[in-house]
Amino acid sequence: MSSPRHFLTLNDISRDEFHALIHRAVELKALHRTGESHATLRGKVMAMIFAKASTRTRVSFEAGMSQLGGSAMFLSSQDTQLGRGEPIADSARVISSMVDIVMIRTFAHADVETFAQHSKVPVINALTDDYHPCQLLADMQTWFEQRGDMAGKTVCWLGDGNNMCHSYINAAKILDFELVIACAEGFDPDAKLLDGNKERVRIERDPKVAATGADLLVTDVWASMGQEDETDTRLAGLAPYQLNRALLDLAAPDALYMHCLPAHRGEEITADLMDDPTSVIWDEAENRLHAQKALIELLLA
Ligand code: CP
Ligand code: NVA
């Protein structure tokens, strides 16, 4: 049996595949809108393993599998033997012998890698402490729908150098855009990842300089899941990097802004931007559904 195809970071797909995936996601979105059947995965079962909370990821994967003619089962790591110390490798062998595809949201990225190494079926990273590649599929679909190709554009990341920021670094390389990361010292993304992408990615401490002329501004919470104890220090350290109207006014005239959600209004983004009728943030959230359906089709092809 050939080894399964995993999606642990964006580096698991090529530029051509990324473009094809977005194209298919747009197509699946249209089919969904018209109510036309697109049950390409009839009878397929997804196991969804969650060690962290989720709204969008759970709903989009579960609804997506169902709309493609398959089904999905929610497995909280707390309620399975994973939460009682059964080795990840053993769990992977067993779970992957019963389902067609697995999605995992957890803390250590190495845990998803271990699961994938021992899985007979494709494994999708649905967020780890280090990466959130599924969100980038949706973000990039949203950009393509509104503005076309990403190549040559400038993206300004504002705030914490977190899992989302890391996935933006990977996306910059694959889709060939420039990424300016505006963050405070002490909140930088992974140094090795930065170093490996120096030609397209740079740190800029001044958020105004970073936002000036940018085509897309992106932010995310300042304290990610698992960092709740650091909330006060993080809020204080990252306060100058709030995405607000003044910063948006410095960006390109037709700039878009995104947030993967959940958002903290008044912290990393202001309420007026969240609620602005021209915001694409809600399309971005919805596109999780369509982009991941295209991803599942790709991995199970
Ligand atoms: N953006 C995102 O992954 O949302 P959830 O945490 O609600 O899944
Ligand atoms: N950086 C955030 C993203 C949530 C979707 C977190 O990891 O909590």
PDB file of C-alpha atoms in Angstrom, residues 29-208:
ATOM      1  CA  LYS A  29     -18.752  27.062  -2.818  1.00  0.00           C
ATOM      2  CA  ALA A  30     -20.882  27.709  -5.916  1.00  0.00           C
ATOM      3  CA  LEU A  31     -22.261  24.144  -5.845  1.00  0.00           C
ATOM      4  CA  HIS A  32     -23.087  24.563  -2.171  1.00  0.00           C
ATOM      5  CA  ARG A  33     -24.880  27.847  -2.887  1.00  0.00           C
ATOM      6  CA  THR A  34     -27.037  26.325  -5.624  1.00  0.00           C
ATOM      7  CA  GLY A  35     -27.734  23.211  -3.568  1.00  0.00           C
ATOM      8  CA  GLU A  36     -26.342  20.977  -6.314  1.00  0.00           C
ATOM      9  CA  SER A  37     -25.146  17.585  -5.072  1.00  0.00           C
ATOM     10  CA  HIS A  38     -21.374  17.245  -4.844  1.00  0.00           C
ATOM     11  CA  ALA A  39     -21.097  14.009  -2.893  1.00  0.00           C
ATOM     12  CA  THR A  40     -17.603  13.082  -4.083  1.00  0.00           C
ATOM     13  CA  LEU A  41     -16.704  11.259  -0.831  1.00  0.00           C
ATOM     14  CA  ARG A  42     -19.689   9.021  -0.319  1.00  0.00           C
ATOM     15  CA  GLY A  43     -19.180   6.645   2.597  1.00  0.00           C
ATOM     16  CA  LYS A  44     -15.851   8.172   3.695  1.00  0.00           C
ATOM     17  CA  VAL A  45     -15.348   8.762   7.417  1.00  0.00           C
ATOM     18  CA  MET A  46     -13.227  11.416   9.094  1.00  0.00           C
ATOM     19  CA  ALA A  47     -12.013  11.230  12.696  1.00  0.00           C
ATOM     20  CA  MET A  48     -11.668  14.703  14.217  1.00  0.00           C
ATOM     21  CA  ILE A  49      -9.370  14.741  17.252  1.00  0.00           C
ATOM     22  CA  PHE A  50      -9.516  17.883  19.373  1.00  0.00           C
ATOM     23  CA  ALA A  51      -7.243  18.636  22.335  1.00  0.00           C
ATOM     24  CA  LYS A  52      -8.133  22.356  22.114  1.00  0.00           C
ATOM     25  CA  ALA A  53     -11.398  24.256  21.709  1.00  0.00           C
ATOM     26  CA  SER A  54     -12.862  25.111  18.310  1.00  0.00           C
ATOM     27  CA  THR A  55     -15.925  26.542  16.608  1.00  0.00           C
ATOM     28  CA  ARG A  56     -15.010  27.090  12.948  1.00  0.00           C
ATOM     29  CA  THR A  57     -12.726  24.101  12.524  1.00  0.00           C
ATOM     30  CA  ARG A  58     -15.137  21.620  13.985  1.00  0.00           C
ATOM     31  CA  VAL A  59     -18.205  22.956  12.194  1.00  0.00           C
ATOM     32  CA  SER A  60     -16.462  23.307   8.828  1.00  0.00           C
ATOM     33  CA  PHE A  61     -14.912  19.823   8.812  1.00  0.00           C
ATOM     34  CA  GLU A  62     -18.042  18.123  10.093  1.00  0.00           C
ATOM     35  CA  ALA A  63     -20.395  19.964   7.732  1.00  0.00           C
ATOM     36  CA  GLY A  64     -17.925  19.554   4.873  1.00  0.00           C
ATOM     37  CA  MET A  65     -17.684  15.771   5.222  1.00  0.00           C
ATOM     38  CA  SER A  66     -21.428  15.504   5.383  1.00  0.00           C
ATOM     39  CA  GLN A  67     -21.928  17.681   2.286  1.00  0.00           C
ATOM     40  CA  LEU A  68     -19.420  15.527   0.389  1.00  0.00           C
ATOM     41  CA  GLY A  69     -21.481  12.434   1.204  1.00  0.00           C
ATOM     42  CA  GLY A  70     -19.278  11.219   4.055  1.00  0.00           C
ATOM     43  CA  SER A  71     -19.384  11.614   7.801  1.00  0.00           C
ATOM     44  CA  ALA A  72     -17.197  12.853  10.630  1.00  0.00           C
ATOM     45  CA  MET A  73     -16.840  11.863  14.263  1.00  0.00           C
ATOM     46  CA  PHE A  74     -15.788  14.282  16.976  1.00  0.00           C
ATOM     47  CA  LEU A  75     -13.192  12.850  19.364  1.00  0.00           C
ATOM     48  CA  SER A  76     -12.161  14.999  22.279  1.00  0.00           C
ATOM     49  CA  SER A  77      -8.750  13.866  23.435  1.00  0.00           C
ATOM     50  CA  GLN A  78     -10.109  14.128  26.977  1.00  0.00           C
ATOM     51  CA  ASP A  79     -12.787  11.530  26.317  1.00  0.00           C
ATOM     52  CA  THR A  80     -10.588   9.053  24.455  1.00  0.00           C
ATOM     53  CA  GLN A  81      -7.686   6.979  25.745  1.00  0.00           C
ATOM     54  CA  LEU A  82      -5.350   9.625  24.269  1.00  0.00           C
ATOM     55  CA  GLY A  83      -6.208  11.738  27.310  1.00  0.00           C
ATOM     56  CA  ARG A  84      -5.265   8.842  29.593  1.00  0.00           C
ATOM     57  CA  GLY A  85      -1.821   8.360  28.125  1.00  0.00           C
ATOM     58  CA  GLU A  86      -2.297   5.819  25.335  1.00  0.00           C
ATOM     59  CA  PRO A  87       0.704   6.454  23.066  1.00  0.00           C
ATOM     60  CA  ILE A  88       0.001   8.596  20.009  1.00  0.00           C
ATOM     61  CA  ALA A  89       1.584   5.966  17.759  1.00  0.00           C
ATOM     62  CA  ASP A  90      -0.729   3.232  19.072  1.00  0.00           C
ATOM     63  CA  SER A  91      -3.764   5.496  18.763  1.00  0.00           C
ATOM     64  CA  ALA A  92      -2.782   6.354  15.198  1.00  0.00           C
ATOM     65  CA  ARG A  93      -2.496   2.682  14.218  1.00  0.00           C
ATOM     66  CA  VAL A  94      -5.922   1.893  15.618  1.00  0.00           C
ATOM     67  CA  ILE A  95      -7.885   4.982  14.568  1.00  0.00           C
ATOM     68  CA  SER A  96      -6.444   4.974  11.043  1.00  0.00           C
ATOM     69  CA  SER A  97      -7.429   1.331  10.599  1.00  0.00           C
ATOM     70  CA  MET A  98     -11.079   2.325  10.961  1.00  0.00           C
ATOM     71  CA  VAL A  99     -11.493   5.682   9.199  1.00  0.00           C
ATOM     72  CA  ASP A 100     -10.447   7.204   5.852  1.00  0.00           C
ATOM     73  CA  ILE A 101      -8.937  10.477   7.035  1.00  0.00           C
ATOM     74  CA  VAL A 102      -7.984  12.099  10.348  1.00  0.00           C
ATOM     75  CA  MET A 103      -7.954  15.736  11.438  1.00  0.00           C
ATOM     76  CA  ILE A 104      -6.070  16.753  14.603  1.00  0.00           C
ATOM     77  CA  ARG A 105      -6.022  19.953  16.651  1.00  0.00           C
ATOM     78  CA  THR A 106      -3.521  19.824  19.476  1.00  0.00           C
ATOM     79  CA  PHE A 107      -0.637  21.540  21.273  1.00  0.00           C
ATOM     80  CA  ALA A 108       2.746  20.115  20.186  1.00  0.00           C
ATOM     81  CA  HIS A 109       3.302  20.009  16.430  1.00  0.00           C
ATOM     82  CA  ALA A 110       5.482  16.921  16.985  1.00  0.00           C
ATOM     83  CA  ASP A 111       2.385  15.045  18.170  1.00  0.00           C
ATOM     84  CA  VAL A 112       0.684  15.535  14.799  1.00  0.00           C
ATOM     85  CA  GLU A 113       3.888  14.419  13.065  1.00  0.00           C
ATOM     86  CA  THR A 114       4.042  11.293  15.244  1.00  0.00           C
ATOM     87  CA  PHE A 115       0.398  10.515  14.519  1.00  0.00           C
ATOM     88  CA  ALA A 116       0.996  10.961  10.782  1.00  0.00           C
ATOM     89  CA  GLN A 117       4.062   8.687  10.833  1.00  0.00           C
ATOM     90  CA  HIS A 118       1.945   5.855  12.208  1.00  0.00           C
ATOM     91  CA  SER A 119      -1.268   6.556  10.300  1.00  0.00           C
ATOM     92  CA  LYS A 120      -2.455   4.476   7.365  1.00  0.00           C
ATOM     93  CA  VAL A 121      -4.651   7.350   6.171  1.00  0.00           C
ATOM     94  CA  PRO A 122      -4.120  11.082   5.471  1.00  0.00           C
ATOM     95  CA  VAL A 123      -3.704  13.340   8.508  1.00  0.00           C
ATOM     96  CA  ILE A 124      -4.651  17.030   8.484  1.00  0.00           C
ATOM     97  CA  ASN A 125      -3.180  19.540  10.936  1.00  0.00           C
ATOM     98  CA  ALA A 126      -6.176  21.528  12.175  1.00  0.00           C
ATOM     99  CA  LEU A 127      -3.931  23.772  14.346  1.00  0.00           C
ATOM    100  CA  THR A 128      -0.947  23.145  16.537  1.00  0.00           C
ATOM    101  CA  ASP A 129       1.079  25.556  18.658  1.00  0.00           C
ATOM    102  CA  ASP A 130       3.285  26.055  15.587  1.00  0.00           C
ATOM    103  CA  TYR A 131       1.060  26.101  12.494  1.00  0.00           C
ATOM    104  CA  HIS A 132      -2.522  26.596  11.278  1.00  0.00           C
ATOM    105  CA  PRO A 133      -2.330  25.699   7.578  1.00  0.00           C
ATOM    106  CA  CYS A 134      -6.084  25.114   7.049  1.00  0.00           C
ATOM    107  CA  GLN A 135      -6.764  28.736   7.960  1.00  0.00           C
ATOM    108  CA  LEU A 136      -4.340  29.867   5.260  1.00  0.00           C
ATOM    109  CA  LEU A 137      -6.269  27.911   2.630  1.00  0.00           C
ATOM    110  CA  ALA A 138      -9.366  29.906   3.566  1.00  0.00           C
ATOM    111  CA  ASP A 139      -7.511  33.228   3.805  1.00  0.00           C
ATOM    112  CA  MET A 140      -5.922  32.754   0.398  1.00  0.00           C
ATOM    113  CA  GLN A 141      -9.227  31.655  -1.154  1.00  0.00           C
ATOM    114  CA  THR A 142     -10.739  34.875   0.210  1.00  0.00           C
ATOM    115  CA  TRP A 143      -7.942  36.954  -1.293  1.00  0.00           C
ATOM    116  CA  PHE A 144      -8.236  35.208  -4.686  1.00  0.00           C
ATOM    117  CA  GLU A 145     -12.023  35.745  -4.740  1.00  0.00           C
ATOM    118  CA  GLN A 146     -11.630  39.454  -4.071  1.00  0.00           C
ATOM    119  CA  ARG A 147      -8.376  40.369  -5.774  1.00  0.00           C
ATOM    120  CA  GLY A 148      -6.938  37.488  -7.839  1.00  0.00           C
ATOM    121  CA  ASP A 149      -3.334  36.277  -7.626  1.00  0.00           C
ATOM    122  CA  MET A 150      -1.304  36.810  -4.459  1.00  0.00           C
ATOM    123  CA  ALA A 151       2.070  36.861  -6.259  1.00  0.00           C
ATOM    124  CA  GLY A 152       3.946  40.125  -5.831  1.00  0.00           C
ATOM    125  CA  LYS A 153       1.570  41.480  -3.176  1.00  0.00           C
ATOM    126  CA  THR A 154       2.603  42.728   0.254  1.00  0.00           C
ATOM    127  CA  VAL A 155       1.046  41.311   3.399  1.00  0.00           C
ATOM    128  CA  CYS A 156       1.469  42.955   6.783  1.00  0.00           C
ATOM    129  CA  TRP A 157       1.142  40.632   9.766  1.00  0.00           C
ATOM    130  CA  LEU A 158       0.354  42.518  12.978  1.00  0.00           C
ATOM    131  CA  GLY A 159       0.876  41.247  16.518  1.00  0.00           C
ATOM    132  CA  ASP A 160       2.066  37.931  17.848  1.00  0.00           C
ATOM    133  CA  GLY A 161       4.548  35.803  15.872  1.00  0.00           C
ATOM    134  CA  ASN A 162       2.324  32.764  16.475  1.00  0.00           C
ATOM    135  CA  ASN A 163       1.043  29.666  14.653  1.00  0.00           C
ATOM    136  CA  MET A 164      -0.923  31.791  12.155  1.00  0.00           C
ATOM    137  CA  CYS A 165       2.097  33.998  11.528  1.00  0.00           C
ATOM    138  CA  HIS A 166       4.213  30.888  10.865  1.00  0.00           C
ATOM    139  CA  SER A 167       1.692  29.651   8.328  1.00  0.00           C
ATOM    140  CA  TYR A 168       1.752  33.095   6.656  1.00  0.00           C
ATOM    141  CA  ILE A 169       5.544  32.722   6.348  1.00  0.00           C
ATOM    142  CA  ASN A 170       5.045  29.378   4.586  1.00  0.00           C
ATOM    143  CA  ALA A 171       2.347  30.874   2.352  1.00  0.00           C
ATOM    144  CA  ALA A 172       4.631  33.778   1.367  1.00  0.00           C
ATOM    145  CA  LYS A 173       7.132  31.292  -0.001  1.00  0.00           C
ATOM    146  CA  ILE A 174       4.618  29.123  -1.839  1.00  0.00           C
ATOM    147  CA  LEU A 175       2.483  31.915  -3.296  1.00  0.00           C
ATOM    148  CA  ASP A 176       5.361  34.357  -3.764  1.00  0.00           C
ATOM    149  CA  PHE A 177       4.305  37.405  -1.763  1.00  0.00           C
ATOM    150  CA  GLU A 178       6.209  39.712   0.540  1.00  0.00           C
ATOM    151  CA  LEU A 179       5.455  39.467   4.254  1.00  0.00           C
ATOM    152  CA  VAL A 180       6.239  42.243   6.721  1.00  0.00           C
ATOM    153  CA  ILE A 181       5.802  41.118  10.309  1.00  0.00           C
ATOM    154  CA  ALA A 182       5.045  43.916  12.762  1.00  0.00           C
ATOM    155  CA  CYS A 183       5.585  42.611  16.269  1.00  0.00           C
ATOM    156  CA  ALA A 184       7.204  43.616  19.534  1.00  0.00           C
ATOM    157  CA  GLU A 185      10.519  42.174  20.628  1.00  0.00           C
ATOM    158  CA  GLY A 186       9.898  38.982  22.567  1.00  0.00           C
ATOM    159  CA  PHE A 187       6.959  38.016  20.338  1.00  0.00           C
ATOM    160  CA  ASP A 188       8.908  37.168  17.192  1.00  0.00           C
ATOM    161  CA  PRO A 189       8.064  34.143  15.062  1.00  0.00           C
ATOM    162  CA  ASP A 190      10.422  31.156  15.004  1.00  0.00           C
ATOM    163  CA  ALA A 191      13.951  32.340  14.156  1.00  0.00           C
ATOM    164  CA  LYS A 192      14.776  29.359  11.934  1.00  0.00           C
ATOM    165  CA  LEU A 193      11.612  29.785   9.900  1.00  0.00           C
ATOM    166  CA  LEU A 194      12.378  33.501   9.464  1.00  0.00           C
ATOM    167  CA  ASP A 195      15.944  32.777   8.491  1.00  0.00           C
ATOM    168  CA  GLY A 196      14.854  30.261   5.862  1.00  0.00           C
ATOM    169  CA  ASN A 197      12.546  32.837   4.264  1.00  0.00           C
ATOM    170  CA  LYS A 198      14.658  36.004   4.487  1.00  0.00           C
ATOM    171  CA  GLU A 199      14.208  36.923   0.849  1.00  0.00           C
ATOM    172  CA  ARG A 200      10.446  37.462   1.291  1.00  0.00           C
ATOM    173  CA  VAL A 201       9.841  37.914   5.003  1.00  0.00           C
ATOM    174  CA  ARG A 202      11.087  40.592   7.395  1.00  0.00           C
ATOM    175  CA  ILE A 203      10.384  41.968  10.853  1.00  0.00           C
ATOM    176  CA  GLU A 204       9.432  45.643  11.216  1.00  0.00           C
ATOM    177  CA  ARG A 205       9.037  46.934  14.763  1.00  0.00           C
ATOM    178  CA  ASP A 206       7.106  50.065  13.748  1.00  0.00           C
ATOM    179  CA  PRO A 207       3.513  49.050  12.902  1.00  0.00           C
ATOM    180  CA  LYS A 208       2.960  52.226  10.857  1.00  0.00           C
TER     181      LYS A 208
END
